[in-house]
PDB file of C-alpha atoms and ligand atoms in Angstrom:
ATOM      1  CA  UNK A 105      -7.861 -14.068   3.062  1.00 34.00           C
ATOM      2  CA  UNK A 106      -7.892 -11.745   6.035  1.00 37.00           C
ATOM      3  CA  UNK A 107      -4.345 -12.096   6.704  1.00 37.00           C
ATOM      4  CA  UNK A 108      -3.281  -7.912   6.257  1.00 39.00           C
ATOM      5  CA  UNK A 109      -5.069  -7.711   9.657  1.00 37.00           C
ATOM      6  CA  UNK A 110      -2.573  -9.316  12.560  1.00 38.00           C
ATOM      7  CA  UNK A 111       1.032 -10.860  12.033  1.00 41.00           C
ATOM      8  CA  UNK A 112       1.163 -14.187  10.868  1.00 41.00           C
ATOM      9  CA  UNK A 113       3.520 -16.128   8.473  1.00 43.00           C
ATOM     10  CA  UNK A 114       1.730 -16.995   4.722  1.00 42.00           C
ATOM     11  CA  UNK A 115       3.289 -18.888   2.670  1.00 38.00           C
ATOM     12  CA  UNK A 116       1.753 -18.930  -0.493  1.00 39.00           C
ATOM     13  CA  UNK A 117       2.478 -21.209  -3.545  1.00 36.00           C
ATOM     14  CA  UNK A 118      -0.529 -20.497  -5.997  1.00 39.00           C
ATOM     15  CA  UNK A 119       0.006 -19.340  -9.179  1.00 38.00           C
ATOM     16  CA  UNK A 120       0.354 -15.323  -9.282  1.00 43.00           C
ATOM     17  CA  UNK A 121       2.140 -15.419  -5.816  1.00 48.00           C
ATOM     18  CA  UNK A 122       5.596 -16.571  -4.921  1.00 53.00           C
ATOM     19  CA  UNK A 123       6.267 -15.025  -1.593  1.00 65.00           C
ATOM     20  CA  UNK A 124       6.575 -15.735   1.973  1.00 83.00           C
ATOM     21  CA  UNK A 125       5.179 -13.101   3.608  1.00 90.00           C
ATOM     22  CA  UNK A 126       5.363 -11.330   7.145  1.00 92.00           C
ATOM     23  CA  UNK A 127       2.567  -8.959   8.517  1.00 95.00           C
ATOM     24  CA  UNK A 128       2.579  -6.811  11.755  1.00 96.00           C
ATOM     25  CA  UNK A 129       0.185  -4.178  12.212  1.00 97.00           C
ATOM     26  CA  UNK A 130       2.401  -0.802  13.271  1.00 97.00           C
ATOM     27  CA  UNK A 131      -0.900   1.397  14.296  1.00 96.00           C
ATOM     28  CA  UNK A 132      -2.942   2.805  15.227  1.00 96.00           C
ATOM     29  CA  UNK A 133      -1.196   0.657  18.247  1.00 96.00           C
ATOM     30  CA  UNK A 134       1.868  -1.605  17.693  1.00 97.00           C
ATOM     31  CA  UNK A 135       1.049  -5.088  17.622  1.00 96.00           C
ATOM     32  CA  UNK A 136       1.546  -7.444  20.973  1.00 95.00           C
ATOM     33  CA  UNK A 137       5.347  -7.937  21.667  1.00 92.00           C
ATOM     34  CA  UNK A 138       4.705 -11.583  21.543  1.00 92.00           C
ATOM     35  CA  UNK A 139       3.351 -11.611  17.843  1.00 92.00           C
ATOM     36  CA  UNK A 140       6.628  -9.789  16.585  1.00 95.00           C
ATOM     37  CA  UNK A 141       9.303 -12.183  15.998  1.00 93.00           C
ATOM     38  CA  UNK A 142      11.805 -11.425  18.810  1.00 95.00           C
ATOM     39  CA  UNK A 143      14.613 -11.492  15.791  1.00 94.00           C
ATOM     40  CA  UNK A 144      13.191  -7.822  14.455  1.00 95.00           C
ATOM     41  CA  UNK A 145      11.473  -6.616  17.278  1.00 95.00           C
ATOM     42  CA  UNK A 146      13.154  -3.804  18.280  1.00 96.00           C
ATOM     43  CA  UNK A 147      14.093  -2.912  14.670  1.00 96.00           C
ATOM     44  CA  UNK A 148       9.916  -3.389  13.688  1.00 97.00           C
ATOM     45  CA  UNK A 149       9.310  -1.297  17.144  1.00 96.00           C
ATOM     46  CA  UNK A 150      12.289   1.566  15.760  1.00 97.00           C
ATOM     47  CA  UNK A 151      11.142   1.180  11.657  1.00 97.00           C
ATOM     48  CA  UNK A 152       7.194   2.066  12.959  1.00 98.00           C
ATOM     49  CA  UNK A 153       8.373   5.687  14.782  1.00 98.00           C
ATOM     50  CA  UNK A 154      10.446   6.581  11.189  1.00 98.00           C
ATOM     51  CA  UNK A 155       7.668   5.061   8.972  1.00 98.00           C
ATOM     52  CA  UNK A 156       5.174   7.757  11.243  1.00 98.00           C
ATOM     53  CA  UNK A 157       7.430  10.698  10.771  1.00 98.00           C
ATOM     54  CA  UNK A 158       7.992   9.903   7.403  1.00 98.00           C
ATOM     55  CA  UNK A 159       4.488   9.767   6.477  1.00 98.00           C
ATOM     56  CA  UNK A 160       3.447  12.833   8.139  1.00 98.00           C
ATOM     57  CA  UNK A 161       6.335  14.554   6.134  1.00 98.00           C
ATOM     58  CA  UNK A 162       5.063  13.014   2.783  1.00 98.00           C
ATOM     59  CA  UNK A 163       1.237  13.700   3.933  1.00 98.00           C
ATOM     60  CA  UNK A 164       1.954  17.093   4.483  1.00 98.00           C
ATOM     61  CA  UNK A 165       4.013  17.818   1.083  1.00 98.00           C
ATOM     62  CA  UNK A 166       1.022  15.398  -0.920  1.00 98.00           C
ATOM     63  CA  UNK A 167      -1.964  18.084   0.594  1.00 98.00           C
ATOM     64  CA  UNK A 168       0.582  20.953  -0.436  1.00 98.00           C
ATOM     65  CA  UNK A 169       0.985  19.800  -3.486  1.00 98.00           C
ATOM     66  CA  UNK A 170      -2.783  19.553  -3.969  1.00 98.00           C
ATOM     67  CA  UNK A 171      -2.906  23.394  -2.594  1.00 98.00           C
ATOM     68  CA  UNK A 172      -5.080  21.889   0.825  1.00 98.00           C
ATOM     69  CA  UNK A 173      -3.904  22.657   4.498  1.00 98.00           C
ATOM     70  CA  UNK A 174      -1.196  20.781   5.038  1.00 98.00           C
ATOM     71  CA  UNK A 175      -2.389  18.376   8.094  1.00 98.00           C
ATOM     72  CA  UNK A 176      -5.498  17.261   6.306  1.00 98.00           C
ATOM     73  CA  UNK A 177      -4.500  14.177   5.382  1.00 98.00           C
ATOM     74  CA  UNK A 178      -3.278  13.650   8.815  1.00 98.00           C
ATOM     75  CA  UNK A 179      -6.882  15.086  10.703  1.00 97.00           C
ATOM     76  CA  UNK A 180      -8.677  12.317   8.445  1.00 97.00           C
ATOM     77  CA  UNK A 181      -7.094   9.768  10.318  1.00 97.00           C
ATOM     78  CA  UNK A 182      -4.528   8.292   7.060  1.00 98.00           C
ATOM     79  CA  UNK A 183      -1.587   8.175   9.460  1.00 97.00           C
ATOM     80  CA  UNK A 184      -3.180   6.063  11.796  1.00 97.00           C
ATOM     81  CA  UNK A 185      -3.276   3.051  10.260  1.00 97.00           C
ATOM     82  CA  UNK A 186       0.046   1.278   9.152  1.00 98.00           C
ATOM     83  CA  UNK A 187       0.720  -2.489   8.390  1.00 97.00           C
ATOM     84  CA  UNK A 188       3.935  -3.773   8.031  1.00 97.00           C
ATOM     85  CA  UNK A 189       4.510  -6.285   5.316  1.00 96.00           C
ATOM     86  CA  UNK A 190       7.649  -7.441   4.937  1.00 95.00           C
ATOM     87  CA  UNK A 191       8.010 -10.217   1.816  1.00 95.00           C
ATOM     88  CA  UNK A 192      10.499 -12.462   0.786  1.00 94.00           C
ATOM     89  CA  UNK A 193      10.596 -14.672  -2.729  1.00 94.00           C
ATOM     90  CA  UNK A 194      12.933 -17.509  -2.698  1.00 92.00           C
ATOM     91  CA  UNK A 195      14.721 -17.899  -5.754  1.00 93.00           C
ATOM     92  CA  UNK A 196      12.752 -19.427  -8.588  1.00 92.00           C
ATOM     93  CA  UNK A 197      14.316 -21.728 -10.820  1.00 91.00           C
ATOM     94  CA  UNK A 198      11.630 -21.033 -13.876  1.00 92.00           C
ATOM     95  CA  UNK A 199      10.961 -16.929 -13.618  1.00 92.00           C
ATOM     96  CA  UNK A 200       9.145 -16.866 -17.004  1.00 91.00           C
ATOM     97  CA  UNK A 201       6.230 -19.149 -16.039  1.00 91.00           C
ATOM     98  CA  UNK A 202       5.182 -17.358 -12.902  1.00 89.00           C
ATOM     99  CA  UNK A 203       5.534 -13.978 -11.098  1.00 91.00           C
ATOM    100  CA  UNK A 204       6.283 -12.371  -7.456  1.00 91.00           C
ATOM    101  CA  UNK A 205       3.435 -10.676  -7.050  1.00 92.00           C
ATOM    102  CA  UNK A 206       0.623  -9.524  -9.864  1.00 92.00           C
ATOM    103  CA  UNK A 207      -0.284  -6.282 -11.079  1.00 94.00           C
ATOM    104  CA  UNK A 208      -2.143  -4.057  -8.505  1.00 94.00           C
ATOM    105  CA  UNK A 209      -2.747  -0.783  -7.101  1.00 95.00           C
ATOM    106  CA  UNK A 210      -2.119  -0.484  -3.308  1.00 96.00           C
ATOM    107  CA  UNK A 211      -5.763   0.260  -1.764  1.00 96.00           C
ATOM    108  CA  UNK A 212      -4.715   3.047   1.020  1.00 97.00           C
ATOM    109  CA  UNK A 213      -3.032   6.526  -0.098  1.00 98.00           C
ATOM    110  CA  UNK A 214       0.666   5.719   0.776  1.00 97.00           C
ATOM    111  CA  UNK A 215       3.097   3.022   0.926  1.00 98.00           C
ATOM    112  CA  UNK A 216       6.636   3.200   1.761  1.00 98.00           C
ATOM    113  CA  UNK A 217       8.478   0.271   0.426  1.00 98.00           C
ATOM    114  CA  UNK A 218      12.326  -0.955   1.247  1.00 97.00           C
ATOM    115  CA  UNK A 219      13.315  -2.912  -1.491  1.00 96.00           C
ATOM    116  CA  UNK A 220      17.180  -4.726  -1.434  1.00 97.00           C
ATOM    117  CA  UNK A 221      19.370  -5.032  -4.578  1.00 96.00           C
ATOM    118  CA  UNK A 222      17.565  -7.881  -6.276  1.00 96.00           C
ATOM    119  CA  UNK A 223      15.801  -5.887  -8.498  1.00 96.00           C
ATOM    120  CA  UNK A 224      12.166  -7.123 -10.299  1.00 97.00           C
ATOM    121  CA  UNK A 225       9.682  -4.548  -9.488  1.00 98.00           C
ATOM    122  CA  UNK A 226       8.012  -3.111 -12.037  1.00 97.00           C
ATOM    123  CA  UNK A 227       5.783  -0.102 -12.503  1.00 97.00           C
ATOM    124  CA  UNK A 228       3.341   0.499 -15.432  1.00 96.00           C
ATOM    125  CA  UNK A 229       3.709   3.207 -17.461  1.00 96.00           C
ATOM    126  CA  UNK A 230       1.371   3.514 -20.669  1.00 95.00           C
ATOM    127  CA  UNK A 231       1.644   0.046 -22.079  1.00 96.00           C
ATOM    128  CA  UNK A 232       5.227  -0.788 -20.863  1.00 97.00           C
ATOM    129  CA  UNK A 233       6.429  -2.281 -17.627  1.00 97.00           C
ATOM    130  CA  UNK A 234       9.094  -0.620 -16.579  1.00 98.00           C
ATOM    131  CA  UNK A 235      11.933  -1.626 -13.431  1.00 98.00           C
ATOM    132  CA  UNK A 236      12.329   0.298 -10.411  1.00 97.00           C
ATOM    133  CA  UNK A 237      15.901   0.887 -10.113  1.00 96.00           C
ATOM    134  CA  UNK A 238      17.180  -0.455  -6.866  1.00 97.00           C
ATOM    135  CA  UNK A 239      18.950   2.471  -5.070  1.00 97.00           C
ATOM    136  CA  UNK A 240      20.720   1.360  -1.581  1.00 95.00           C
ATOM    137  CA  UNK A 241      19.179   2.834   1.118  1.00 92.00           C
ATOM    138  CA  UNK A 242      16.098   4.626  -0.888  1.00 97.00           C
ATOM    139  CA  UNK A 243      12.413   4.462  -0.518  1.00 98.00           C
ATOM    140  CA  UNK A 244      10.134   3.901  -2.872  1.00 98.00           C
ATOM    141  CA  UNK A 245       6.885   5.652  -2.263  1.00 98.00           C
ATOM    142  CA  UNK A 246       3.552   4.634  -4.311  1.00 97.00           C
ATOM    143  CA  UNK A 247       0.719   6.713  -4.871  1.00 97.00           C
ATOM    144  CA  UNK A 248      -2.566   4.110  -3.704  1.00 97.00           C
ATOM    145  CA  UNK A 249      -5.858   4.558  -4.544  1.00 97.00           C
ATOM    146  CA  UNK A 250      -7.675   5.956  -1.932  1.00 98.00           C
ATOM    147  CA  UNK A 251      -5.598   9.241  -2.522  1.00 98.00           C
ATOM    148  CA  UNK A 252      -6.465   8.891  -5.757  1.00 98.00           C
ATOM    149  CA  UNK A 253     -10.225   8.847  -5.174  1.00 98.00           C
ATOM    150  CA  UNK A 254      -9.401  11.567  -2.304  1.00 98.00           C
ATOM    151  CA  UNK A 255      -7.549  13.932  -4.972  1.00 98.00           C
ATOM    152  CA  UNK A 256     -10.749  13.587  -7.194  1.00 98.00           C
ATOM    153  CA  UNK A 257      -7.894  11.795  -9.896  1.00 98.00           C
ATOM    154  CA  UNK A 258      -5.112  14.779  -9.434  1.00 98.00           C
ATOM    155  CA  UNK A 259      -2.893  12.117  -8.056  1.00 98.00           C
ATOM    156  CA  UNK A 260      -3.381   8.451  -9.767  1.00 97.00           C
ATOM    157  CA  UNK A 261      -1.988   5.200  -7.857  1.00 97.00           C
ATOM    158  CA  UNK A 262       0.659   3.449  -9.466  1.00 96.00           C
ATOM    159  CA  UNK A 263       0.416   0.096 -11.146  1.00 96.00           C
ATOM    160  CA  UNK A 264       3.032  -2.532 -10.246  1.00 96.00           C
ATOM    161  CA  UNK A 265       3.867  -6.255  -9.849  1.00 96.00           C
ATOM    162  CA  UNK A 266       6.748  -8.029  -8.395  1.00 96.00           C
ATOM    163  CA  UNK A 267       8.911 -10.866 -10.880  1.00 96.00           C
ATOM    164  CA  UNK A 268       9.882 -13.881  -9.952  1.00 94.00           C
ATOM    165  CA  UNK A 269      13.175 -13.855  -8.449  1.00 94.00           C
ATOM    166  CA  UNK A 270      15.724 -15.411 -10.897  1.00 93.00           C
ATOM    167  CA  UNK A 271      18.458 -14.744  -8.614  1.00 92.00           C
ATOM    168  CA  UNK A 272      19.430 -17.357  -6.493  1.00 93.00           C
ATOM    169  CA  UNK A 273      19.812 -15.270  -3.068  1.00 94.00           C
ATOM    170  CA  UNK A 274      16.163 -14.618  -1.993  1.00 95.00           C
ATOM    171  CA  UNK A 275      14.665 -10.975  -2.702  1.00 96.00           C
ATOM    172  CA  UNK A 276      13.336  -9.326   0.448  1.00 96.00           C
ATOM    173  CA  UNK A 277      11.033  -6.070   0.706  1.00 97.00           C
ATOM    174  CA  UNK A 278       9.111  -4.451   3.684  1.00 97.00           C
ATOM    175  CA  UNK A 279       6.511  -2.327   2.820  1.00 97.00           C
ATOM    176  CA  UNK A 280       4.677  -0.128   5.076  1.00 98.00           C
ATOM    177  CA  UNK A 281       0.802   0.786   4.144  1.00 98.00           C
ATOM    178  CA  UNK A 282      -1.060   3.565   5.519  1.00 98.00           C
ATOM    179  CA  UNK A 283      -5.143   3.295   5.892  1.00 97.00           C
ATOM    180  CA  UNK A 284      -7.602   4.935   7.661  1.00 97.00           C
ATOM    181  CA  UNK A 285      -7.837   5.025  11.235  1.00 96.00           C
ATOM    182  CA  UNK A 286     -11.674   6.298  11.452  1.00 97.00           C
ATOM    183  CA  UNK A 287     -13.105   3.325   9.464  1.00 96.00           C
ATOM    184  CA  UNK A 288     -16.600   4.258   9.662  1.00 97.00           C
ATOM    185  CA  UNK A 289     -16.406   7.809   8.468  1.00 97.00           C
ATOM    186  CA  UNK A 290     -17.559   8.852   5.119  1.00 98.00           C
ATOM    187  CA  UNK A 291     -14.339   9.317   2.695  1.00 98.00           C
ATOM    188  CA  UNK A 292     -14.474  11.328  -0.792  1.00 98.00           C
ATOM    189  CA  UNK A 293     -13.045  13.877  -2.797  1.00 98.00           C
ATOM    190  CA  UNK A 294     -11.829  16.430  -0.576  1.00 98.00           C
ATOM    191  CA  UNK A 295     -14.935  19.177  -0.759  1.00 98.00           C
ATOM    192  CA  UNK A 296     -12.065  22.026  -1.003  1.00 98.00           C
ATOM    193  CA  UNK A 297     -10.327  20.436  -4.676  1.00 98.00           C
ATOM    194  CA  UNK A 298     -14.482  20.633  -6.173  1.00 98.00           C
ATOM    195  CA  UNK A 299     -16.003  23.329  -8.321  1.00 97.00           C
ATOM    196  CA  UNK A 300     -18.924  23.714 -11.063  1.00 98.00           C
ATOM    197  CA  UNK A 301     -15.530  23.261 -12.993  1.00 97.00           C
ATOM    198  CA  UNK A 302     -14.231  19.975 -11.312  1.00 97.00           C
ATOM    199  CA  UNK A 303     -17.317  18.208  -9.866  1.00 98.00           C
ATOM    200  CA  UNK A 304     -16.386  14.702  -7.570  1.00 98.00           C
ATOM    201  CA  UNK A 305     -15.595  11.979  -9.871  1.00 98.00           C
ATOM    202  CA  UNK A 306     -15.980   9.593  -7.089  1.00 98.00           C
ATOM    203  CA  UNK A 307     -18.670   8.891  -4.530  1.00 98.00           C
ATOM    204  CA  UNK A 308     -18.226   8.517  -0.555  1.00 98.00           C
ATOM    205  CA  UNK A 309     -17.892   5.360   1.041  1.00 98.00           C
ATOM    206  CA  UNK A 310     -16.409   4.126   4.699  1.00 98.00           C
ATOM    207  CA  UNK A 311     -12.967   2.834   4.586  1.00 97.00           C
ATOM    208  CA  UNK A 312     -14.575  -0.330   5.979  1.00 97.00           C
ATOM    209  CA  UNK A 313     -17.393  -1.006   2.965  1.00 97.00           C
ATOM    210  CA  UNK A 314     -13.345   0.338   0.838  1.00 96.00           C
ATOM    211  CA  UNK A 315     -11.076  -2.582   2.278  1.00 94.00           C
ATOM    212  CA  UNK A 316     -14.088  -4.752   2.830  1.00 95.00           C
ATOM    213  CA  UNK A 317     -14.433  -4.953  -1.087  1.00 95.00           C
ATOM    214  CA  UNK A 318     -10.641  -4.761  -1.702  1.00 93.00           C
ATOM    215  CA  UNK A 319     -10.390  -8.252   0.322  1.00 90.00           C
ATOM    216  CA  UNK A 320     -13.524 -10.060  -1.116  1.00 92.00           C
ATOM    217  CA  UNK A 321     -13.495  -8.357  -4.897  1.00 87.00           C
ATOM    218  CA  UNK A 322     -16.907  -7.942  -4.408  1.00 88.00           C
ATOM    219  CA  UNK A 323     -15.876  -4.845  -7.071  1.00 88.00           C
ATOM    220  CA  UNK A 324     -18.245  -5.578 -10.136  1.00 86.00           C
ATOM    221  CA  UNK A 325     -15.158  -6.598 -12.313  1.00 83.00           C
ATOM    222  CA  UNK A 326     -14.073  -2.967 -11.589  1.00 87.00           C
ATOM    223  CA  UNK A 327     -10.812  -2.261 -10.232  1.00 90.00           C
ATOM    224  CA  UNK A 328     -11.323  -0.508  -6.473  1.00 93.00           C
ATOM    225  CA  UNK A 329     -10.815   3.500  -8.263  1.00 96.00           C
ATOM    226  CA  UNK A 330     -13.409   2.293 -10.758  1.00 95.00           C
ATOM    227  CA  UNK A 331     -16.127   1.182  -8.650  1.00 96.00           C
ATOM    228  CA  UNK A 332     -16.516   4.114  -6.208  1.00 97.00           C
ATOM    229  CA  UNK A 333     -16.378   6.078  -9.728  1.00 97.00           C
ATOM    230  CA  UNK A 334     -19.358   8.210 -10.547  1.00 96.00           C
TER     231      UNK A 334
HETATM  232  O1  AKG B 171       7.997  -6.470  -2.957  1.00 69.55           O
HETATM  233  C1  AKG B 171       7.833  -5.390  -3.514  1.00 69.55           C
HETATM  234  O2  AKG B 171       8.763  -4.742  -3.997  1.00 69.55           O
HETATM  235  C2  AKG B 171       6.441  -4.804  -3.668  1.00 69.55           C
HETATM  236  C3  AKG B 171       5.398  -5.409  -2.782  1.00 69.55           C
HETATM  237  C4  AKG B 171       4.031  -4.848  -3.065  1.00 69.55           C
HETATM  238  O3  AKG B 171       3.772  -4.283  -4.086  1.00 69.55           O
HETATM  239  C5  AKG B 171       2.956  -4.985  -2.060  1.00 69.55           C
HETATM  240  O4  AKG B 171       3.140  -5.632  -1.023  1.00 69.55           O
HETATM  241  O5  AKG B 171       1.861  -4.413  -2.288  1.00 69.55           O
HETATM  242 FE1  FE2 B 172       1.942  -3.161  -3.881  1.00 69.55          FE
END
């Protein structure tokens, strides 16, 4: 399915997935008027200038954090690319037999999620799931696995899934994903975080081979921070 790639409506039923789901691609340029539901456009058109200035903020304190300039996330195109994704899981009468959405990592190095008072995501942590605590009017920021791989493993991307919502008003999110602009220019551990001490654990690829493999699995059974791995 290449459905991250333009807005369109998915409504998917197979086992694993239990979501209706909205996409609009925020940048590098906002998506045609036309192909933005004219209920949310101006809100979609509004959300895409704080989900920029929010991720340059975040960028910038993720590179500090990692003692690198703080715009280097930025110059390797990662705030370019942003899909909107906003989801919504009707209420399901039999929770324990299916889920919202299955454990993953998010490929790119950021998402910003809205999440309403529902509740039923879950993060990983050692061998226990635990919930996300909804919080009106917070953010939720995962770690994905590109900055992962870009980090050489200082940061690690989060493992999460979605329940089945056992409450009878529908659970909506909206998550917003960064990727790379530049898809055809080699990505890796940033040279500046490598030593004789801390040689790259991962190898460079282009962000296209990346998402390429991240939509077809073609990922030797590995998960996608596995197989560029070295
Ligand atoms: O709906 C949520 O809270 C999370 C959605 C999610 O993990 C995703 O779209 O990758
Ligand atoms: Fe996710």
């Amino acid at each position: 399915m290449n459905s991250r790639q333009r807005s369109r409506r998915v409504f998917t039923v197979e086992s694993g997935l239990k979501a209706d789901t909205l996409q609009i691609k925020l940048g590098p340029t906002l998506a045609e008027l036309d192909e933005i539901p004219e209920i949310c456009r101006n809100e979609v058109a509004e959300w895409n200038e704080h989900v920029k200035r929010l991720g340059e903020l975040l960028f910038g304190l993720l590179c500090e954090g990692l003692g690198l300039a703080t715009e280097r996330l930025k110059e390797m195109s990662f705030l370019e690319g942003r899909m909107m994704v906003g989801h919504y899981y009707p209420y399901c009468p039999q929770p324990d037999l299916t889920v919202g959405i299955t454990s993953h990592t998010d490929p790119g190095p950021l998402t910003i999620l809205l999440q309403d008072d529902k509740g039923g995501l879950q993060i990983k942590h050692g061998e226990d799931w635990v919930p996300v605590k909804t919080v009106p009017g917070a953010l939720v920021i995962n770690i994905g696995d590109v900055l992962q791989i870009l980090s050489n493993d200082e940061y690690k991307s989060v493992e999460h899934r979605v329940l089945a919502n056992s409450s009878e008003k529908p659970r909506v999110s909206i998550a917003a994903f960064f990727s790379a602009g530049e898809r055809d220019k080699l990505y890796g551990p940033f040279p500046e975080l490598i030593s004789p001490q801390k040689p790259p654990r991962f190898r460079e690829f282009t962000y296209t081979d990346y998402i390429t493999r991240f939509f077809t699995k073609q990922l030797d059974g590995k998960t996608l921070v596995n197989y560029y791995r070295v």
